Short mmCIF file of C-alpha atoms in Angstrom, two decimals:
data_model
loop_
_atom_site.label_atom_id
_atom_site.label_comp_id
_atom_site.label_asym_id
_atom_site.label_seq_id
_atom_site.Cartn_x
_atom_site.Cartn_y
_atom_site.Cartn_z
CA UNK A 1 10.51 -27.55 -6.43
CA UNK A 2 12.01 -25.67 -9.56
CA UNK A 3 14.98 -27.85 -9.54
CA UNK A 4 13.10 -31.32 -9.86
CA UNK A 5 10.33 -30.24 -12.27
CA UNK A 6 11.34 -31.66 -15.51
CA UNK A 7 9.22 -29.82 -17.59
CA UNK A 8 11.36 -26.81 -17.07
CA UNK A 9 13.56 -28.84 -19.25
CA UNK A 10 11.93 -30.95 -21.32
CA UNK A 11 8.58 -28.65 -22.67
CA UNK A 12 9.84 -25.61 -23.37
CA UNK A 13 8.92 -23.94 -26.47
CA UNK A 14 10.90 -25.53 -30.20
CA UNK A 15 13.75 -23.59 -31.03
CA UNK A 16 16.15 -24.32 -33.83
CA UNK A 17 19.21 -23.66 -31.77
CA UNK A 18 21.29 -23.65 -34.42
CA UNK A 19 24.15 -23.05 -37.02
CA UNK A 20 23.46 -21.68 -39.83
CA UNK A 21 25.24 -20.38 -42.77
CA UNK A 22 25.64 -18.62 -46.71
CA UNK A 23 28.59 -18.17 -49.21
CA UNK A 24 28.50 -16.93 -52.33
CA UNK A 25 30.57 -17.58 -54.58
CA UNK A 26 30.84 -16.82 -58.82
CA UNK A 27 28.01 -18.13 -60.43
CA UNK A 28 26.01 -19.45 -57.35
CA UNK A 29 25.81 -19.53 -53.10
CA UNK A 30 25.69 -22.64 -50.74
CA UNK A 31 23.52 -22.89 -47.96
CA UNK A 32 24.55 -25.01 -44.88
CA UNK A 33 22.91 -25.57 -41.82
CA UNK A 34 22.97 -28.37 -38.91
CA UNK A 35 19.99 -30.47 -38.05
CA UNK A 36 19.23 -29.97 -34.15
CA UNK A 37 15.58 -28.64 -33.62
CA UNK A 38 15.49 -28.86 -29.50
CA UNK A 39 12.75 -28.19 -26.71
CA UNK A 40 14.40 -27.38 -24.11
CA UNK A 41 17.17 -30.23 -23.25
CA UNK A 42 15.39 -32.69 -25.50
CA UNK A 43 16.09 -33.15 -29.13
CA UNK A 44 12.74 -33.34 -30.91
CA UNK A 45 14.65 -33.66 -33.88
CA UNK A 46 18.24 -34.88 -34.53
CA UNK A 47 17.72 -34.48 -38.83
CA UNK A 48 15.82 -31.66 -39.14
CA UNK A 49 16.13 -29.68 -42.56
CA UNK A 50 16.35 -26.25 -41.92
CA UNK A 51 16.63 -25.61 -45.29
CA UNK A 52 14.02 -24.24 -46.89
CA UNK A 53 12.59 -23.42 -50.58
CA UNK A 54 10.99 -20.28 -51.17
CA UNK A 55 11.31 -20.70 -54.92
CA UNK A 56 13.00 -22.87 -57.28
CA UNK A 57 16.39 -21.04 -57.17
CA UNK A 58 15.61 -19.09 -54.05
CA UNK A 59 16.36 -21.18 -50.55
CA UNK A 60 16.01 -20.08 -46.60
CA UNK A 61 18.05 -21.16 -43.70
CA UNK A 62 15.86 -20.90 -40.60
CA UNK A 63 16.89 -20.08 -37.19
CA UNK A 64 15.31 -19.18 -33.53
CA UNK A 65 11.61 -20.30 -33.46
CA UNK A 66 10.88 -23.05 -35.27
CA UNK A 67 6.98 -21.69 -35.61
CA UNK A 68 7.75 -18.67 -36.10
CA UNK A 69 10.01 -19.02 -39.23
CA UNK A 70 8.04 -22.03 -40.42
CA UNK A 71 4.86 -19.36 -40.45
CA UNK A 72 7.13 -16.84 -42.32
CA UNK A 73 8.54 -18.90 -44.67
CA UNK A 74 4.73 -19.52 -45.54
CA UNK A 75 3.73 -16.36 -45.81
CA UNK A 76 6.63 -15.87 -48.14
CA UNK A 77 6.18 -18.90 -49.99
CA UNK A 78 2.68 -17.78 -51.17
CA UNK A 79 3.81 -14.49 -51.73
CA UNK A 80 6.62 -15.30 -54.20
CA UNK A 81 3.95 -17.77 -56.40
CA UNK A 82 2.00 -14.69 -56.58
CA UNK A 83 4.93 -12.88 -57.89
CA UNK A 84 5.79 -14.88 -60.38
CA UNK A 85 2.49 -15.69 -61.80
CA UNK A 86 2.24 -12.32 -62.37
CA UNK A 87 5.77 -11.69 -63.28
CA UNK A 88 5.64 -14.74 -65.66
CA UNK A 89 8.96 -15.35 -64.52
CA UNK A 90 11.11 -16.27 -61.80
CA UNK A 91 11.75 -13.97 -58.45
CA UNK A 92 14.96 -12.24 -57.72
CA UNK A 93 16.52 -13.12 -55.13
CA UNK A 94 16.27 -9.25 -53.32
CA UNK A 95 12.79 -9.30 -53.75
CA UNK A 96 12.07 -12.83 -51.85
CA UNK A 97 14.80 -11.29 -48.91
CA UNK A 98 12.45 -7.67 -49.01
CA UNK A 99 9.37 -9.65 -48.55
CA UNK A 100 10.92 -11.62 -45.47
CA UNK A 101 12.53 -8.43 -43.91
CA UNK A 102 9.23 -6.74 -44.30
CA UNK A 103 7.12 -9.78 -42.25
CA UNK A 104 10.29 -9.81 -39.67
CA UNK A 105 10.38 -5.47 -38.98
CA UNK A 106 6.97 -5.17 -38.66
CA UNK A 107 6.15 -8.10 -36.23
CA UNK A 108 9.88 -7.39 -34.52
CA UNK A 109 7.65 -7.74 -30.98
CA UNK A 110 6.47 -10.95 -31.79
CA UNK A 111 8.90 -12.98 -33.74
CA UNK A 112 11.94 -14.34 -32.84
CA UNK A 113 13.42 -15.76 -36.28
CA UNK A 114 17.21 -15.14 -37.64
CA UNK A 115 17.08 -15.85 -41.30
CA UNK A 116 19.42 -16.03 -44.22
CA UNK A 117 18.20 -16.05 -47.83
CA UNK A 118 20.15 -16.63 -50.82
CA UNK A 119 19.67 -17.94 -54.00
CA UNK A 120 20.67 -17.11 -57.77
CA UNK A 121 18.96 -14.71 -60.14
CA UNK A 122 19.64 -13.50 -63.47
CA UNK A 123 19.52 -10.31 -62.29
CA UNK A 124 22.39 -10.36 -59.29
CA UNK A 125 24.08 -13.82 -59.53
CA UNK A 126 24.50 -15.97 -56.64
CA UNK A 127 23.15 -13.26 -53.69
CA UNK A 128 22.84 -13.74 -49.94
CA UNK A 129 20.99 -11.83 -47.54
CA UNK A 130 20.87 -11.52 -44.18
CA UNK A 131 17.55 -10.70 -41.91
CA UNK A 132 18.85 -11.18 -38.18
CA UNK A 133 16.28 -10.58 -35.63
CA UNK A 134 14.77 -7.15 -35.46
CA UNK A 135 14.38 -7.30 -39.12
CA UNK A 136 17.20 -5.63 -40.71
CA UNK A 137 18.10 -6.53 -44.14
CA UNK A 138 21.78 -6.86 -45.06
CA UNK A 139 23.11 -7.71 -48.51
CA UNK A 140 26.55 -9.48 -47.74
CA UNK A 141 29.18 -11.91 -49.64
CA UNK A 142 28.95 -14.31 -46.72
CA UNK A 143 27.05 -14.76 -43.44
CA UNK A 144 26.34 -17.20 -40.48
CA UNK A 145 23.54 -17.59 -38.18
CA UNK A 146 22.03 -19.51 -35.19
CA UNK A 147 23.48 -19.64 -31.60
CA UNK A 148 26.28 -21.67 -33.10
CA UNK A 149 27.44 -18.77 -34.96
CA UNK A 150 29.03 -17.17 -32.22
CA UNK A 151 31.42 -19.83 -31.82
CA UNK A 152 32.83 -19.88 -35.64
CA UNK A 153 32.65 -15.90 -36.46
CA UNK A 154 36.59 -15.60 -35.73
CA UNK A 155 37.28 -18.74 -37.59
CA UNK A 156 35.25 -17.11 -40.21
CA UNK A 157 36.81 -13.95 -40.08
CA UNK A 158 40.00 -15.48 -40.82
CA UNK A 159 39.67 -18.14 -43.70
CA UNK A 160 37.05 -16.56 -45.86
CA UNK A 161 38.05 -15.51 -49.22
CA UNK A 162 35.71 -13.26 -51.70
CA UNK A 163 37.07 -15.63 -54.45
CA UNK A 164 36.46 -19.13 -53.31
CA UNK A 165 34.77 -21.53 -56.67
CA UNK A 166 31.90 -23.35 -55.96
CA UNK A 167 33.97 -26.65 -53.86
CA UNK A 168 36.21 -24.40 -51.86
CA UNK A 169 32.61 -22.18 -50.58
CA UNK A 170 30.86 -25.63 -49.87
CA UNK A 171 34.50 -26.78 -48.06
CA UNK A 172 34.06 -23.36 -46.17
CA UNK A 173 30.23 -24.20 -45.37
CA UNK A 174 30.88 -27.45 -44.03
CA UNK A 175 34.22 -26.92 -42.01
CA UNK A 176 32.47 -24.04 -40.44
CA UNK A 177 29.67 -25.78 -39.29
CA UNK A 178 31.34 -29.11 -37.80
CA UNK A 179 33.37 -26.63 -35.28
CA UNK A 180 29.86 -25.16 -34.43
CA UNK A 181 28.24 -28.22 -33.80
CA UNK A 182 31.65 -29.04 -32.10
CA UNK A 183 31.33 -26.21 -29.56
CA UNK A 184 27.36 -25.37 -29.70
CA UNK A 185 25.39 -27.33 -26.97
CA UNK A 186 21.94 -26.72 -29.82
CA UNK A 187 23.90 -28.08 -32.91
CA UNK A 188 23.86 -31.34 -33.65
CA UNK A 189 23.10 -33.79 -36.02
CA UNK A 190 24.14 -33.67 -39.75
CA UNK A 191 25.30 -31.21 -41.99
CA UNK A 192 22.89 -30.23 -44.82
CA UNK A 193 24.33 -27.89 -47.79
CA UNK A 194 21.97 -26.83 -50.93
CA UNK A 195 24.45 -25.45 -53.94
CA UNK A 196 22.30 -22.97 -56.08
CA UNK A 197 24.00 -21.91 -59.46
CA UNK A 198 22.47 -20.96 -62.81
CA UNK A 199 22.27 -24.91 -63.47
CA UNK A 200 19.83 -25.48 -60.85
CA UNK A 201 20.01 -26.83 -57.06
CA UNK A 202 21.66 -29.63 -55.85
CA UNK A 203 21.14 -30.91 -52.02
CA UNK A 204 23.60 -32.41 -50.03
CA UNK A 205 23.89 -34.01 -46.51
CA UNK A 206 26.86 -35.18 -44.25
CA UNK A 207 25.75 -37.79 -41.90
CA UNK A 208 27.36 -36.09 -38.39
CA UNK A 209 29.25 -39.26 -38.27
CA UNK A 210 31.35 -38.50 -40.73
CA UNK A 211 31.84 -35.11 -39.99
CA UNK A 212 35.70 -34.64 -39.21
CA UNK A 213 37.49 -34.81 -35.34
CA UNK A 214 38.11 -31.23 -33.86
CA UNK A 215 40.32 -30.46 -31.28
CA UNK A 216 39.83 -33.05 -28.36
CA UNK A 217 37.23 -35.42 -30.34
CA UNK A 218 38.05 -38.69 -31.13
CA UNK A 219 37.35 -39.73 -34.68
CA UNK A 220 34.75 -41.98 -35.74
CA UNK A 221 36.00 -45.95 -35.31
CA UNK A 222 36.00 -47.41 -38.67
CA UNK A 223 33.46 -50.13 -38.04
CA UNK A 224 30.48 -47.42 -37.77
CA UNK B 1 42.13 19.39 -17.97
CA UNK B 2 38.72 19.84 -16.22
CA UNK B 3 39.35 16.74 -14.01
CA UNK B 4 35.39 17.35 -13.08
CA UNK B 5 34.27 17.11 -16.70
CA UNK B 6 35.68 14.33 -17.40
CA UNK B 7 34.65 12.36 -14.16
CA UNK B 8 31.11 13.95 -15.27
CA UNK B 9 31.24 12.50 -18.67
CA UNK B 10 32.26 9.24 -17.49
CA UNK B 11 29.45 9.08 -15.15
CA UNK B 12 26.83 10.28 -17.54
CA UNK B 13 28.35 7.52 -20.13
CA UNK B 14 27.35 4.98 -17.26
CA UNK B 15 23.91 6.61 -15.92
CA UNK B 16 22.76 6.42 -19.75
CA UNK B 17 24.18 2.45 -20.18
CA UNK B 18 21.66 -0.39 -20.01
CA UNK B 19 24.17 -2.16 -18.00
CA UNK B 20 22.94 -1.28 -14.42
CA UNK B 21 26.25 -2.17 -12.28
CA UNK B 22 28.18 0.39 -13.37
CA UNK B 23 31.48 -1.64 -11.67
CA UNK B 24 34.52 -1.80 -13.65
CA UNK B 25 34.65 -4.91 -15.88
CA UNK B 26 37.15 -6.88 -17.30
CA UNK B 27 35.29 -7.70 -20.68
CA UNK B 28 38.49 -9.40 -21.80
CA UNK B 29 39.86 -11.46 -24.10
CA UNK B 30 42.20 -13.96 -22.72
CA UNK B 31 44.53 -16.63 -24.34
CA UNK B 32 47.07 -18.86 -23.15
CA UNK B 33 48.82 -22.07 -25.04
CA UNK B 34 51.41 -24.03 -24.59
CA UNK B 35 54.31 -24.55 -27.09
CA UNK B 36 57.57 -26.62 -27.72
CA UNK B 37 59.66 -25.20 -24.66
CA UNK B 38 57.35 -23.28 -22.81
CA UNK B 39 53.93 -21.14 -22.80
CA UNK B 40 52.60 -18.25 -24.30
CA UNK B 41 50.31 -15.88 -22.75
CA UNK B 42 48.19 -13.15 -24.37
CA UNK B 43 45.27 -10.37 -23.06
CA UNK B 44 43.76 -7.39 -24.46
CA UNK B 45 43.67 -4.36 -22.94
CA UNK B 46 40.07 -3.14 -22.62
CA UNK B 47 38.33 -2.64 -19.22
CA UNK B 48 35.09 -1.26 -19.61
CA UNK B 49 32.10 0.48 -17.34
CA UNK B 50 29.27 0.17 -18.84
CA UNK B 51 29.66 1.33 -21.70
CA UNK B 52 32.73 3.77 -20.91
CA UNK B 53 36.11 2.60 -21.44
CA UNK B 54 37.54 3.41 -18.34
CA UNK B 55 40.98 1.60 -19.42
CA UNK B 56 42.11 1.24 -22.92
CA UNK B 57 46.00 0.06 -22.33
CA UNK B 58 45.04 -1.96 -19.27
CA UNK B 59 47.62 -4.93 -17.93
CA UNK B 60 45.54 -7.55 -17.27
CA UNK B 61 48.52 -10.46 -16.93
CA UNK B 62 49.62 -10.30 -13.60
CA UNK B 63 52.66 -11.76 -12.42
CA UNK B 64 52.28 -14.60 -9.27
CA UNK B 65 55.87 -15.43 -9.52
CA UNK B 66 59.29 -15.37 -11.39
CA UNK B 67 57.86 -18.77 -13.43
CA UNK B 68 54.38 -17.99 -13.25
CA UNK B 69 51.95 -16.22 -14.54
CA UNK B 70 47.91 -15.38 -14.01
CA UNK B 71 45.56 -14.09 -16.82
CA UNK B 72 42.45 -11.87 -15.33
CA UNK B 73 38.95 -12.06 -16.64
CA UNK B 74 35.31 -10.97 -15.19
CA UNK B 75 35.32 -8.29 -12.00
CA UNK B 76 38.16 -6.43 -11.83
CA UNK B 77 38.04 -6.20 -8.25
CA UNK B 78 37.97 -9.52 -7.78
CA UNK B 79 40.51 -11.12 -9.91
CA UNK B 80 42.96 -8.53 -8.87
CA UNK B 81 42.38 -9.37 -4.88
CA UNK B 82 42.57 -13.42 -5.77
CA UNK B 83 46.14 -12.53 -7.63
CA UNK B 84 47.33 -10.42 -4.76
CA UNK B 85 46.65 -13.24 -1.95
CA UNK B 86 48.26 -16.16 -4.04
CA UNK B 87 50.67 -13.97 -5.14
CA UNK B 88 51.15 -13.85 -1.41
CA UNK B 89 51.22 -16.97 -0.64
CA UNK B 90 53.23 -18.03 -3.51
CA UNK B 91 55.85 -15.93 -2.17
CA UNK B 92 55.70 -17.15 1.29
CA UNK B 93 56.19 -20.74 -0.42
CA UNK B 94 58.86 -19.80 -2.55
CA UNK B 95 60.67 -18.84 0.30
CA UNK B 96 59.81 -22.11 2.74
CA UNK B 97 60.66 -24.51 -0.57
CA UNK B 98 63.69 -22.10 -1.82
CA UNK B 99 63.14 -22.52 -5.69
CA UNK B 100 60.27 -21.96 -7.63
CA UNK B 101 56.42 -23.45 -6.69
CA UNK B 102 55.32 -25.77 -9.50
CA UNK B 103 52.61 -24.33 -11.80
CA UNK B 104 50.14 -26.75 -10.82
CA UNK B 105 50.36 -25.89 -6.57
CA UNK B 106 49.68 -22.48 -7.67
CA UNK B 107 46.85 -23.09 -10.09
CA UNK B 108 45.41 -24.95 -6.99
CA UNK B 109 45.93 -21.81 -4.67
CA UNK B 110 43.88 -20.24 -7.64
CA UNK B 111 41.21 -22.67 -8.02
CA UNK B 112 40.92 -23.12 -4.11
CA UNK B 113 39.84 -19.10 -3.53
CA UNK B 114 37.59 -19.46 -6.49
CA UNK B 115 35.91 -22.66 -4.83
CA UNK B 116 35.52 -21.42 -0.93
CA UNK B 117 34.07 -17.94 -1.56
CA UNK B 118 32.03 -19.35 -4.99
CA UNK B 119 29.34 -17.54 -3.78
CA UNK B 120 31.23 -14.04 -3.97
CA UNK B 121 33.91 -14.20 -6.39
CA UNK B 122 33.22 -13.68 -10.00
CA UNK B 123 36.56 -14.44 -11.47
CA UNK B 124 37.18 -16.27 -14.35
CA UNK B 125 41.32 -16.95 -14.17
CA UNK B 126 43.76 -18.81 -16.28
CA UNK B 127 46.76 -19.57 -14.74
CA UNK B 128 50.18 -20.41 -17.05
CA UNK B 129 53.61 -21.27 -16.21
CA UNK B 130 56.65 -23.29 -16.52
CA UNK B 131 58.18 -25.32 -13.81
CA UNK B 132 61.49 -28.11 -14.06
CA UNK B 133 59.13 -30.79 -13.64
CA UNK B 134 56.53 -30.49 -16.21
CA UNK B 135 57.56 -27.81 -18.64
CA UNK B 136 55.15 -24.84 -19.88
CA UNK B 137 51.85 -25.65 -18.24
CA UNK B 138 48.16 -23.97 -18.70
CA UNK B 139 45.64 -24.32 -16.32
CA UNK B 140 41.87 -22.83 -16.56
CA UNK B 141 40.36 -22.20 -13.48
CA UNK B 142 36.66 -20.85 -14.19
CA UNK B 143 34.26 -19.17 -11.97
CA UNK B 144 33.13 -22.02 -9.29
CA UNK B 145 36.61 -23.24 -8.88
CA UNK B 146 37.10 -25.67 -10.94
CA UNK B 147 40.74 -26.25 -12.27
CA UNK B 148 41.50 -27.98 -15.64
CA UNK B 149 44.78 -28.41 -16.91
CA UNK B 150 44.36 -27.80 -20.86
CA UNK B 151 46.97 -27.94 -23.49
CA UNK B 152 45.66 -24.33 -24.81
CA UNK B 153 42.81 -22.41 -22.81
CA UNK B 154 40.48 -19.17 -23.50
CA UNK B 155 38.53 -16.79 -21.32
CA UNK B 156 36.55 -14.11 -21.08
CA UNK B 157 33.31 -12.40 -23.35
CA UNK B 158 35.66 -12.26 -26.04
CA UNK B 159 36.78 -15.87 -26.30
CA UNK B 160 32.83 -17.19 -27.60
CA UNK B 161 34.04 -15.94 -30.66
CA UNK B 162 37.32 -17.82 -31.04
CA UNK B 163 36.44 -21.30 -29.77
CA UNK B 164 36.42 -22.74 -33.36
CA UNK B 165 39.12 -20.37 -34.28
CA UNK B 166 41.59 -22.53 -31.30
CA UNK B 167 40.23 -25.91 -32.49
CA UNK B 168 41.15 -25.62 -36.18
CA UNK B 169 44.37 -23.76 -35.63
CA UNK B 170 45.91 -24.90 -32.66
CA UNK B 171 48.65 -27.45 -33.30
CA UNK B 172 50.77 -29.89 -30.80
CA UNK B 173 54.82 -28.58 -30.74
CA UNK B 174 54.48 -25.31 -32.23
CA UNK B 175 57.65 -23.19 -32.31
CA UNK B 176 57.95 -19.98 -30.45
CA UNK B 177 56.93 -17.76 -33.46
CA UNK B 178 54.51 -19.67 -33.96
CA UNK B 179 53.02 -19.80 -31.04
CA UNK B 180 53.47 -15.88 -29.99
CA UNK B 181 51.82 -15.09 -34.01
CA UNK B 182 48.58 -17.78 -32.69
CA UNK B 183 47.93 -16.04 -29.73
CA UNK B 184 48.08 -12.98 -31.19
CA UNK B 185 45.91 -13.42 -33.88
CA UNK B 186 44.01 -15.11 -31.68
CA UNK B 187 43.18 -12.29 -29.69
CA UNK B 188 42.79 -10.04 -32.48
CA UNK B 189 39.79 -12.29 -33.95
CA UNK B 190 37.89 -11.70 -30.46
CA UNK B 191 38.61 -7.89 -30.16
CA UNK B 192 37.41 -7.51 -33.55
CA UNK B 193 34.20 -9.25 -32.72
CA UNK B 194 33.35 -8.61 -28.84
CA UNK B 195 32.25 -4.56 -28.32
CA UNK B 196 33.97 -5.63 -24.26
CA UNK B 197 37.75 -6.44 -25.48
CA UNK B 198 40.12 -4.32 -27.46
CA UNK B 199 42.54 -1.62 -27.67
CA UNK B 200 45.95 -3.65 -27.38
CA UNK B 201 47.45 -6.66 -26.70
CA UNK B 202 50.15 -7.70 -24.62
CA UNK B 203 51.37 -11.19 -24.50
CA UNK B 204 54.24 -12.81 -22.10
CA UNK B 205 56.38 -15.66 -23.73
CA UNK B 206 57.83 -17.84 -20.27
CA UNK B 207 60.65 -20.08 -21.43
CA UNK B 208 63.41 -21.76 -19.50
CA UNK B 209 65.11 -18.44 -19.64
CA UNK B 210 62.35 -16.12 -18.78
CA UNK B 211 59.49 -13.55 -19.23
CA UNK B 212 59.44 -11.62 -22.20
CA UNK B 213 56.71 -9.42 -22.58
CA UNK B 214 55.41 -7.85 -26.09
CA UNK B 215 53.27 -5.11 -26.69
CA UNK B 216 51.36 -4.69 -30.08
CA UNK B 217 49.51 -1.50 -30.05
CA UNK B 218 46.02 -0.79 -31.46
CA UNK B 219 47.41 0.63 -34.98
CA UNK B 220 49.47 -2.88 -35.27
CA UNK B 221 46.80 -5.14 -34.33
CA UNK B 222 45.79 -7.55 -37.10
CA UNK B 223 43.22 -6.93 -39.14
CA UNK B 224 40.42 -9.44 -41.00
CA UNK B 225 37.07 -9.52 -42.28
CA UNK B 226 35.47 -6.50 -43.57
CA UNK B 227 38.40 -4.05 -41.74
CA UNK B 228 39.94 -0.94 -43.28
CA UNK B 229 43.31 -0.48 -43.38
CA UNK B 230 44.74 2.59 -41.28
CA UNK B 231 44.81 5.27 -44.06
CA UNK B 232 48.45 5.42 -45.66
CA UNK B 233 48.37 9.24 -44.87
CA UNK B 234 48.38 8.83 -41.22
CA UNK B 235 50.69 6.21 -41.19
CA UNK B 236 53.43 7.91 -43.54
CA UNK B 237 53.10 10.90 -40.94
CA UNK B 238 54.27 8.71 -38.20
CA UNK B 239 50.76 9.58 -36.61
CA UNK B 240 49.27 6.20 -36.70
CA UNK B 241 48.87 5.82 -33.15
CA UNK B 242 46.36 8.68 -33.30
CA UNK B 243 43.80 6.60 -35.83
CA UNK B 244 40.69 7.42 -35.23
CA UNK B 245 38.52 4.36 -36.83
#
């Protein structure tokens, strides 16, 4: 009986249900994403870091299949140390995003990954790029990912700014994800944020427990 | 007007959609809060079939009675036979109590239709009013028939994208203005996002004095994220209602 066999769900395949999320701003982007990686109703992992390097000033945020973006973020990985050795410098950020869209449009059947890359380059400045599934590539000032994403694109809509400095994009990042995780059943967990500027990277996390009340949650007690 | 064309057209725009019921739709958008001294109530007016737009002014607030009020969202036919039986019966019980039902016996009406034919109905309803003994009142009463009085409630496709728009911006003892600019803006966030709601909104505003309804048509819908203006031309011409965008 369907209804009684647990395994329908408790095994199912790992998916990084997910909120995800870039902003640039001048000089730099954030990156923010929660930490829920689920398999079905379990969570396999409540402080996952979906955050992921693809250079030194070049990050990922990875959503839908947790294999398959692991396996392209690989693949891109190696790609980009090729580059540069042969470059003798560092990648730009639209060639790391070309290389990704490339692996995502031509496997489209197989792959179920959403993926935002951004990152800073002498070149372009803080960029962000969008490769939702299908494999289009999309150069925008902002974008969000993940299943959460749904839940947040009006809020987004309405309180983005193109001209927010580098504390008012990371206040964006991380308001935006606590009312995903707030309203996403596959969010969870902490808020990570990576800040990439000229200056270098700096990594952030928010323990969820600090995360501020939304509408109908009561805040954490004091004593926690 | 080739009446035959256009039924043709319509029929071809269906045929060719993925969407195999071809059914009329409420995609929707629906809103409904409550303020200091009453509730405010707010739809869009898309109904689509497939992916034809068989109704792009629709009314999709339907009046039960003089103090209340029921927002429509999922099949068209259904929602609009629920509203006319407990607009029925609402009447029948205004008449037997001689004033106005309370908000919450006809939210139950509402929510009891939804629960006995659950395996039928596909109505998702909210259901907002104001009565002497509890002020303005919303109720949601999804598909399955449950009934949850809420301070503010959403519905239909279009309200996934506003859920964390309502929890950051929704505040206790808003003023009227307030309140009427929320759920507008509200509803313009969805429409701008969901391909099923849009066109124009209409909200009603039930105070201890009344209905009044508003009607904000497509060209005066606000705008957000990555939206063009209507061109100035248009607009100076007094044409604006024509924008094609």
């Amino acid at each position: 009986m369907a209804d009684y066999d647990v395994t329908q769900s408790y095994m199912q395949d790992i998916s990084l249900g997910t909120s995800i999320i870039a902003v640039s701003f001048k000089g730099g982007v954030v990156l923010g994403a929660d930490s829920r990686t689920s398999s079905g109703s379990y969570v396999a992992n409540r402080v996952q870091d979906k955050i992921t390097p693809l250079a030194d000033t070049v990050y990922l945020c990875r959503s839908g299949s947790a294999s398959d973006t692991q396996a392209i973020a690989s693949y891109v990985q190696y790609w980009i140390a090729e580059h540069q050795a042969e470059k003798n410098g560092p990648v730009d950020v639209s060639t790391a995003a070309n290389l990704a869209m490339q692996l995502s449009y031509n496997n489209k059947n197989m792959l179920q990954a959403g993926l935002i890359i951004a990152g800073w380059d002498k070149q372009g400045g803080g960029s962000v790029y969008a490769i939702p599934l299908g494999g289009t590539l999309l150069k925008v000032p902002y974008t969000i990912g993940g299943s959460g994403s749904a839940y947040i694109t009006g809020w987004c809509d309405k309180y983005w700014r193109d001209d927010f400095t580098e504390e008012e994009a990371r206040a964006f990042v991380v308001k935006a994800l606590t009312h995903a995780i707030a309203r996403d059943a596959s969010s969870g967990g902490c808020v990570r944020t990576v800040t990439i500027t000229q200056a270098g990277v700096k990594r952030d996390f928010i323990p969820g427990t600090k995360l501020a009340a939304t509408f109908g949650e009561l805040p954490t007690p004091a004593s926690s | 007007m080739d009446l035959n064309a256009f039924g043709r057209g319509a029929a071809q725009a269906c045929s060719n959609s993925k969407m195999s019921d071809a059914e009329p739709h409420t995609g929707t958008t629906i809103v409904a809060c409550t303020y200091n001294g009453g509730v405010v109530l707010g739809a869009d007016g898309r109904v689509s079939t497939g992916n034809y737009v068989s109704n792009r002014a629709s009314n999709k607030i339907m009046q039960l009675t003089d103090n209340v009020y029921l927002l429509r969202s999922g099949s068209a036919a259904d929602t609009q036979a629920i509203g006319d039986y407990v607009r029925y019966f609402s009447e029948q019980l205004a008449g037997e109590l001689g004033e106005d039902p309370s908000v919450q016996t006809i939210a139950n009406l509402v929510g009891t239709m939804n629960y006995n034919n659950k395996n039928m109905l596909m109505g998702a309803l909210l259901v907002a009013g104001i009565d002497k003994h509890s002020g303005g009142q919303v109720f949601g009463v999804p598909i399955g028939g449950t009934i949850v009085p809420e301070k503010w409630a959403i519905d239909g496709s279009g309200s996934t994208y506003i859920w964390g728009y309502m929890d950051s911006a929704w505040k206790p003892d808003m003023t009227r203005e307030e309140a009427e600019g929320f759920v507008t803006e509200a509803l313009a966030l969805a429409m701008a996002r969901d391909a099923s709601s849009g066109g124009i909104i209409r909200t009603v505003t039930l105070d201890k004095d009344g209905a009044t309804m508003r009607y904000v048509g497509g060209n005066e819908v606000p705008l957000f994220h990555e939206e063009l203006q209507p061109p100035a031309a248009a607009a100076a011409a007094g044409t604006a209602s024509m924008v094609v965008g």
